Short mmCIF file of C-alpha atoms in Angstrom, two decimals:
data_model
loop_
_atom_site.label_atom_id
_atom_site.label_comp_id
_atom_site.label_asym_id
_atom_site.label_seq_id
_atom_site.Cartn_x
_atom_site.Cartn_y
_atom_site.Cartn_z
CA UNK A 1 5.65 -60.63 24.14
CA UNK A 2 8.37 -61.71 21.51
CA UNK A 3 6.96 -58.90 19.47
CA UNK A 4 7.51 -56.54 21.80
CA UNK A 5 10.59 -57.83 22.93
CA UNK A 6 11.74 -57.94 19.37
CA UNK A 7 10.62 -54.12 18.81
CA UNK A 8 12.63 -52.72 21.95
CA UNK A 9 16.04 -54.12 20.75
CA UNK A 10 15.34 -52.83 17.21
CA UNK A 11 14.33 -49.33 18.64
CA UNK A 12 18.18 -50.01 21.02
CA UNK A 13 19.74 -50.71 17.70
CA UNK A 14 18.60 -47.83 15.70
CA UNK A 15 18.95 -45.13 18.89
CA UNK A 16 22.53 -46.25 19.23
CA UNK A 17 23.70 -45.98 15.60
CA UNK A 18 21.78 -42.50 15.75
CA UNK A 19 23.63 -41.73 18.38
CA UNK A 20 26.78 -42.89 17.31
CA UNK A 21 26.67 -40.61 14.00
CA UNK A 22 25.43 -37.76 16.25
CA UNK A 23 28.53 -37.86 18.22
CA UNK A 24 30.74 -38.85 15.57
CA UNK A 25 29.68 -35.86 13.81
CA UNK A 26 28.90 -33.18 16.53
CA UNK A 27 31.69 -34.05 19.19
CA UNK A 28 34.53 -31.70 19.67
CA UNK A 29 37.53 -33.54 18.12
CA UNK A 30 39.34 -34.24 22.22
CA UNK A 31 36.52 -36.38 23.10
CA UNK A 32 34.69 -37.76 19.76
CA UNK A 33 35.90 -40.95 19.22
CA UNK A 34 35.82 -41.72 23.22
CA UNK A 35 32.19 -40.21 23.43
CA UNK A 36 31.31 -42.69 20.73
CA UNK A 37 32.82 -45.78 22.36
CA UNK A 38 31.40 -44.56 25.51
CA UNK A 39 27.75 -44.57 23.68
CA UNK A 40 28.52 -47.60 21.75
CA UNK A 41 29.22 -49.70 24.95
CA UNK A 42 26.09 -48.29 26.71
CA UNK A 43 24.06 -49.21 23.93
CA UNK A 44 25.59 -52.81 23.48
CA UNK A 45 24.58 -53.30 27.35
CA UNK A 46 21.11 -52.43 26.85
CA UNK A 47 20.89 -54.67 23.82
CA UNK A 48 22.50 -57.29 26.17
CA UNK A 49 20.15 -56.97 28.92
CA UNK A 50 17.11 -56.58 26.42
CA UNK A 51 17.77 -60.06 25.02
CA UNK A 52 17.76 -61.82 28.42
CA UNK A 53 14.67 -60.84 28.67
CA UNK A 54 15.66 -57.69 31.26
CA UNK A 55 13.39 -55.54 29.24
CA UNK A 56 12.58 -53.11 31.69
CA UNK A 57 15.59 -52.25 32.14
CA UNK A 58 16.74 -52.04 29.21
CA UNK A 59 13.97 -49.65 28.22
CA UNK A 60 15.06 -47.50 30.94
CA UNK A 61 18.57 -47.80 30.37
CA UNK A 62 18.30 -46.49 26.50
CA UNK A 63 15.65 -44.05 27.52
CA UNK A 64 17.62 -42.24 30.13
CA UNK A 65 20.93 -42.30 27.86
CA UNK A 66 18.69 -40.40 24.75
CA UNK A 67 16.67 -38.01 27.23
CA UNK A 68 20.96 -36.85 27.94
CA UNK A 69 21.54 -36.90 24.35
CA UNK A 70 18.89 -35.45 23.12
CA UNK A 71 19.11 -32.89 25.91
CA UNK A 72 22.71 -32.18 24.32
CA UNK A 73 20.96 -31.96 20.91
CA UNK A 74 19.20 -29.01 21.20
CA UNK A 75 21.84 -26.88 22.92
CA UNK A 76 23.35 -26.86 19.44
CA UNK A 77 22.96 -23.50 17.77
CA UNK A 78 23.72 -22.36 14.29
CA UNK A 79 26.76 -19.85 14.53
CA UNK A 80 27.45 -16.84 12.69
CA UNK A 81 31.14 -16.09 13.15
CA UNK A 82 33.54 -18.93 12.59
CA UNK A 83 36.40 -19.17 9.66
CA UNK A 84 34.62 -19.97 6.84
CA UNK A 85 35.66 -21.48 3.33
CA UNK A 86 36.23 -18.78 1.33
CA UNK A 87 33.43 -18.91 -1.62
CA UNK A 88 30.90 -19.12 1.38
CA UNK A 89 32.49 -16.43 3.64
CA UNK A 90 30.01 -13.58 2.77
CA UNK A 91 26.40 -14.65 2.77
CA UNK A 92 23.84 -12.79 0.50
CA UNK A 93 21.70 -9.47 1.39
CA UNK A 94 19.68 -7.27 -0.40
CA UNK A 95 17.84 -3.91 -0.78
CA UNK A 96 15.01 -2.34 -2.75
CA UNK A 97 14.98 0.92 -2.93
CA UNK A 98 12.35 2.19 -5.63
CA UNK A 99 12.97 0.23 -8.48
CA UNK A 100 16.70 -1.13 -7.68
CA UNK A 101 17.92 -3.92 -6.28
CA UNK A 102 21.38 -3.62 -4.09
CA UNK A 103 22.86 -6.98 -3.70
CA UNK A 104 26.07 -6.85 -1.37
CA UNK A 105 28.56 -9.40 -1.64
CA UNK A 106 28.21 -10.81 -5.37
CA UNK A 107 30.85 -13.60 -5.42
CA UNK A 108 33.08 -12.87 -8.72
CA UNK A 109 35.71 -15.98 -8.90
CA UNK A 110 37.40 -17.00 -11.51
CA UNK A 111 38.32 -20.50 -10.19
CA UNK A 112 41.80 -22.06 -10.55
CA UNK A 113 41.06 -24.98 -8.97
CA UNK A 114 38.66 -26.89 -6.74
CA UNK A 115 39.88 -25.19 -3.89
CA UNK A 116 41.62 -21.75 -4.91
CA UNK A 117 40.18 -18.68 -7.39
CA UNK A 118 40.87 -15.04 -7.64
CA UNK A 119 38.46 -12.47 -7.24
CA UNK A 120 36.45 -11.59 -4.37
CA UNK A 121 32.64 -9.85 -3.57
CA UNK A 122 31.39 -6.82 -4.82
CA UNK A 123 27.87 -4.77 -4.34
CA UNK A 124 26.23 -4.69 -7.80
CA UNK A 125 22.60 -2.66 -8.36
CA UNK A 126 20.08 -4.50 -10.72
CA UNK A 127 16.97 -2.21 -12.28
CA UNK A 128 14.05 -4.43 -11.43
CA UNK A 129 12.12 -3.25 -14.43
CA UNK A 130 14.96 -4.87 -16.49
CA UNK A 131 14.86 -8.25 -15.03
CA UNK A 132 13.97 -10.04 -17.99
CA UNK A 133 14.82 -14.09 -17.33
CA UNK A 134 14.84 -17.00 -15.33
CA UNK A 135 17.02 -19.94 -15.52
CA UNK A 136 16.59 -23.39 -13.42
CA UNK A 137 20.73 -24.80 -13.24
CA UNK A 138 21.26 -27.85 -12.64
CA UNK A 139 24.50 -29.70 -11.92
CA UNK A 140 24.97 -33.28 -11.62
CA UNK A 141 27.83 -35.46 -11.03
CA UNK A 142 27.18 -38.80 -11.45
CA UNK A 143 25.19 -39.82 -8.35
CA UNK A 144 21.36 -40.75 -9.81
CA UNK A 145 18.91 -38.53 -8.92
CA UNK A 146 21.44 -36.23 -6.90
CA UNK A 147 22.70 -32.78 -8.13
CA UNK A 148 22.47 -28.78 -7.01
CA UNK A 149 20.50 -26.37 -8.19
CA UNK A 150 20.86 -22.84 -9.22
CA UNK A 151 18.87 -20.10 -10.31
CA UNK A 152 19.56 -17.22 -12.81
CA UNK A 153 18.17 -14.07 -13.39
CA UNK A 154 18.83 -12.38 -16.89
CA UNK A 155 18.61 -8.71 -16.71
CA UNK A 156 18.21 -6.52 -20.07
CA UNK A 157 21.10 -4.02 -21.31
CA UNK A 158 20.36 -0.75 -23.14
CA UNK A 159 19.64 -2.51 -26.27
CA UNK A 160 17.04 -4.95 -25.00
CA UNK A 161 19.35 -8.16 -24.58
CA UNK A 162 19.88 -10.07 -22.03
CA UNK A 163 23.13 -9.92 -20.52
CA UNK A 164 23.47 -9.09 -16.92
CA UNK A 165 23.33 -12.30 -15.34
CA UNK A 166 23.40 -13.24 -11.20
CA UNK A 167 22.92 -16.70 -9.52
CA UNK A 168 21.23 -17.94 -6.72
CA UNK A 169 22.75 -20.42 -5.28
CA UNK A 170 21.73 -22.52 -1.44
CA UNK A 171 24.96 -24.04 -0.29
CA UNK A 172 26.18 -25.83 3.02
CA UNK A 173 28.43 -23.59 5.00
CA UNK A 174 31.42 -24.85 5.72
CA UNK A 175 34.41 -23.95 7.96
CA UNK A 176 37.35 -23.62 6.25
CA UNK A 177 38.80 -26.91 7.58
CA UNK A 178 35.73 -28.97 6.94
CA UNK A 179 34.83 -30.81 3.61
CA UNK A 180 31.34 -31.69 2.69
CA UNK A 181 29.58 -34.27 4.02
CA UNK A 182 25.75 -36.33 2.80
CA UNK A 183 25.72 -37.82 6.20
CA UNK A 184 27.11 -34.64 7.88
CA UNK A 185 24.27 -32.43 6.48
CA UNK A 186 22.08 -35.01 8.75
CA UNK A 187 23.39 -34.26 12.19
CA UNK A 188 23.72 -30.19 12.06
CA UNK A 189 27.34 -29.84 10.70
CA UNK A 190 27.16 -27.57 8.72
CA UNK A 191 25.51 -24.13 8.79
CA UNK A 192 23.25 -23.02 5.31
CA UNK A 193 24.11 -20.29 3.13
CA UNK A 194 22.03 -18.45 0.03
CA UNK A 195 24.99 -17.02 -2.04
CA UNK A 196 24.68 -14.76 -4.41
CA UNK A 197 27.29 -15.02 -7.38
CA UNK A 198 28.11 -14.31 -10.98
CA UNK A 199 26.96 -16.50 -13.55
CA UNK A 200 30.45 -17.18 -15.41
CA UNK A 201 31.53 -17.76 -11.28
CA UNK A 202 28.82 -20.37 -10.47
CA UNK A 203 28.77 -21.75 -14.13
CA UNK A 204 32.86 -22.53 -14.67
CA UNK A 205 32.91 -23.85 -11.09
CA UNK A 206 30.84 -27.12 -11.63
CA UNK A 207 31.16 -27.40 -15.94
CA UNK A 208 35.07 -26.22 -16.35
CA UNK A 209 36.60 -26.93 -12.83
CA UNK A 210 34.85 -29.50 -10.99
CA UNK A 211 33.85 -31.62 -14.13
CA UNK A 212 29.99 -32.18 -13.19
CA UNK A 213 27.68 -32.05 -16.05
CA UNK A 214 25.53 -28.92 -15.98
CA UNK A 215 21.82 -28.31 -17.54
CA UNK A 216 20.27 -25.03 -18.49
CA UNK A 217 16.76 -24.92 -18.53
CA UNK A 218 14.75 -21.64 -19.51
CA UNK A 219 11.73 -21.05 -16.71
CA UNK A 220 8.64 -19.29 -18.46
CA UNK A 221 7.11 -17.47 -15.61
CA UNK A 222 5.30 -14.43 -15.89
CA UNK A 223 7.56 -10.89 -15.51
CA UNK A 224 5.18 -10.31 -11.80
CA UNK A 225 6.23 -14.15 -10.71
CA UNK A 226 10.13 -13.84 -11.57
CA UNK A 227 10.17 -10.33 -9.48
CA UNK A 228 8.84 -12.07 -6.99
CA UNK A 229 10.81 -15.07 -6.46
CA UNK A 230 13.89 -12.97 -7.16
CA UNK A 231 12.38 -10.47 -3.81
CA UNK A 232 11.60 -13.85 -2.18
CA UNK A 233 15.39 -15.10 -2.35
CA UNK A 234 16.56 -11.95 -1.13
CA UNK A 235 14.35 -11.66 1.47
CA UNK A 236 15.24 -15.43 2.61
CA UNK A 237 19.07 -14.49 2.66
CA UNK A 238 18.29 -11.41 4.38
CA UNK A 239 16.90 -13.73 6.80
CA UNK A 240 19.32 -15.71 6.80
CA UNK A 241 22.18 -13.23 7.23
CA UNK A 242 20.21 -12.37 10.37
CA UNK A 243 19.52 -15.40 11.95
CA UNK A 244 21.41 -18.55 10.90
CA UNK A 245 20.42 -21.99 10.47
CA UNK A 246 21.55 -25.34 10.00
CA UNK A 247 22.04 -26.60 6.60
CA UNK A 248 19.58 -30.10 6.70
CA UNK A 249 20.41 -33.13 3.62
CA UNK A 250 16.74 -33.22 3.16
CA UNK A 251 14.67 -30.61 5.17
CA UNK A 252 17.00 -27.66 4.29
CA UNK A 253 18.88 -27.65 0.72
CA UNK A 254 19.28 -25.78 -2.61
CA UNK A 255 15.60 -27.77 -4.19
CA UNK A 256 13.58 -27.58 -0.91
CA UNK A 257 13.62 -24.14 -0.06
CA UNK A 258 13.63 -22.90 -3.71
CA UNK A 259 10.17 -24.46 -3.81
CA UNK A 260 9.14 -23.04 -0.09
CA UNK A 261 9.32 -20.02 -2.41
CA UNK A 262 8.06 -20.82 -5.54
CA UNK A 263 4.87 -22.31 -3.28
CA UNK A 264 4.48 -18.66 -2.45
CA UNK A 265 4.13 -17.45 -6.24
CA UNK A 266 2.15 -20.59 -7.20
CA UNK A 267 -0.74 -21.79 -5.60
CA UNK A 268 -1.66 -25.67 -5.21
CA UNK A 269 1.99 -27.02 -6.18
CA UNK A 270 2.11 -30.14 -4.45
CA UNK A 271 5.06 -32.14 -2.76
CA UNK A 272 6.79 -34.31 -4.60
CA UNK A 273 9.76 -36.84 -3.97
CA UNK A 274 11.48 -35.29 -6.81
CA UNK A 275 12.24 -32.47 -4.02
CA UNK A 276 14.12 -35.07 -2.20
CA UNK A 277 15.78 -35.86 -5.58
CA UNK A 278 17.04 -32.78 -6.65
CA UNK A 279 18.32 -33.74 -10.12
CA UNK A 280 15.00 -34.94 -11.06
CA UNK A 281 13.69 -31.43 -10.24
CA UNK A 282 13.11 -30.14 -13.68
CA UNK A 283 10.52 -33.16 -14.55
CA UNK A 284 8.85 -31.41 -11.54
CA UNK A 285 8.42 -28.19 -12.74
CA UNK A 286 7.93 -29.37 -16.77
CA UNK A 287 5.09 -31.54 -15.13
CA UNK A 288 3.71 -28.18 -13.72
CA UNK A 289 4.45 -26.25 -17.04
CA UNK A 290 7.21 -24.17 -15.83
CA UNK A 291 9.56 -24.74 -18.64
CA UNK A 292 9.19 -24.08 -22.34
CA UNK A 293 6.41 -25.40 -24.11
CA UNK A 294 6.18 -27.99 -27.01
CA UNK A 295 9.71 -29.91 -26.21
CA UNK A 296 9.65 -33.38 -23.90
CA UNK A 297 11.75 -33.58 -21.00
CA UNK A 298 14.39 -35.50 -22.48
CA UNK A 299 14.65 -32.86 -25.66
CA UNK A 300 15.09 -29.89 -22.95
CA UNK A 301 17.88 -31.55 -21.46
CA UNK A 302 19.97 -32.88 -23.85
CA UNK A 303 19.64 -29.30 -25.97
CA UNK A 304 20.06 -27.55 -22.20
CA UNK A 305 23.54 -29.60 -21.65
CA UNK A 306 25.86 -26.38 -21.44
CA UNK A 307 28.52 -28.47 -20.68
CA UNK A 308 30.73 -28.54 -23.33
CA UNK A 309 29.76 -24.78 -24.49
CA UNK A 310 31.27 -23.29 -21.00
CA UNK A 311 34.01 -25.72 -21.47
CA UNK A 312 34.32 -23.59 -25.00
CA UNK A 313 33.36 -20.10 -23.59
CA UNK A 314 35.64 -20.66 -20.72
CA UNK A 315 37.09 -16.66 -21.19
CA UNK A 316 34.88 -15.24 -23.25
CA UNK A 317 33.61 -12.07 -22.65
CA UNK A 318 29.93 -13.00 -23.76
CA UNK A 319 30.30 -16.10 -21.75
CA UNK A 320 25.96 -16.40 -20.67
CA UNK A 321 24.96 -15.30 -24.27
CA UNK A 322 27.45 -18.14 -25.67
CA UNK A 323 26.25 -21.54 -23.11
CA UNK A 324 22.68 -20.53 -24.12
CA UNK A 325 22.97 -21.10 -27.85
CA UNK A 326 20.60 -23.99 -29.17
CA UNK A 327 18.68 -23.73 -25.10
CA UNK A 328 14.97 -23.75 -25.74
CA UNK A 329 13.45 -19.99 -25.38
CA UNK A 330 16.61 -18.60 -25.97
CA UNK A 331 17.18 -17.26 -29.16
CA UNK A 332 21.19 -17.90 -30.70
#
């Protein structure tokens, strides 16, 4: 009986902290913080009663309060139209049409600071039978195990090099008041976004602006896999564009839907709670032999730090040719 006793005021304990960061988070500014204290005194009550042994009630107490919450809960909706930050105000779409690729809205930016860049969003048209690369990006700032992921695809010029770069790139969606959020991404605040930018755009942001420490690995899949998960990102964000959804911490971010795709292409890859941990993502896929052969993990990233060559390339024209210098499977 103390067991269960013991169980029902843990099971208050952890409803009513769910609940407060539900509210705290979700809540219309007027009424958050007196929903919260509203919740928080409910729940207190029902610990109260629970630990004089008024179990019953208690149980029916917390359980009628959730059932309201929870009914709450699901009336929230993903929205499309609401003033947006401005380097997630256009979400990615894309067309085939024969053997091109329209992408409308490319981002372009050349960021000032954190907050402010010039530039804007452009259609560009790729030739599929030029699309020659794939690049995993990953950006970390100091949090272990935490960082976002990008990925490139290289397409080939008239002379055969690579140098028509564009970046994938699965973001939270914020309004333009809101900043972002760990906890947030937990309780629906933010709506997801697949943007679709320039590499010297998505690149200078993290290394040259925001300071994070950026990695460049080469991916060696085969020419039929990298059209495909290129099609597959489009056709997500076409998705997307169409139907939006919440941006999830865990369930929903830039590593767990990249490998919803890759799954597609690949047959057998297992999960992995370096999916969770999205700077740990590239042992994943060297594990898997999806990045260039003969070098250890530790040798691709430490010759795949681009940091200090975008800080370097910052305005050069060649900017993608220069931060891959010295990047296993790239030639200098």
């Amino acid at each position: 009986m103390a067991l269960l006793n013991g169980l029902l005021l843990l099971g208050i304990a952890i409803s009513t902290l769910w609940g407060v960061l539900a509210l705290g988070h979700r809540l219309p500014r007027p009424w958050r913080w007196s929903g919260v204290g509203l919740w928080l005194a409910a729940g207190a009550s029902w610990l109260w009663l629970a630990w004089q042994g008024a179990s019953l009630a208690a149980l029916v107490g917390i359980g009628v309060q959730l059932a309201g919450l929870l009914a709450w809960w699901r009336r929230l909706v993903p929205q499309k139209d609401r003033d947006w930050a401005e380097d997630v105000a256009h979400l990615a779409t894309g067309r085939v049409t024969g053997k091109r690729l329209t992408l409308h809205h490319v981002r372009h930016f050349d960021w000032q600071t954190r907050d402010t860049a010039r530039g804007g969003w452009e259609r560009r048209v790729y030739d599929l039978e030029r699309l020659s690369t794939v690049d995993l990006i990953v950006s970390s700032w100091g949090r272990p195990g935490i960082a976002h992921v990008l990925i490139s695809f290289g397409f080939a010029g008239d002379d055969g090099s690579v140098d028509d770069f564009v970046a994938f790139s699965v973001e939270v969606r914020r309004a333009s008041h809101e900043r972002f959020s760990e906890i947030g991404g937990f309780f629906k605040q933010y709506e997801l976004a697949i943007i679709a930018a320039d590499e010297r755009d998505a690149v200078r942001l993290r290394s040259n602006v925001r300071g994070e420490r950026v990695t460049l690995y080469h991916v060696t899949l085969s020419a039929q896999a990298r059209r495909r998960l290129l099609l597959a990102l489009v056709a997500s964000a076409n998705d997307l564009a169409r139907e939006p959804r919440f941006y999830h911490t865990v369930t929903a971010n830039c590593t767990t839907l990249v490998f919803v795709m890759m799954r597609q292409i690949i047959e057998g890859l297992p999960l992995d709670h370096r999916l969770l941990l999205s700077g740990l993502l590239p042992g994943y896929v060297h594990e898997h032999g999806g990045l260039v052969d003969g070098y250890r993990l530790g040798e691709l990233r430490r010759l795949g730090d681009i940091t200090e060559r975008a800080a370097q390339a910052h305005d050069a024209p060649d900017f993608s040719r220069r931060i891959r210098r010295g990047v296993p499977g790239w030639c200098d």
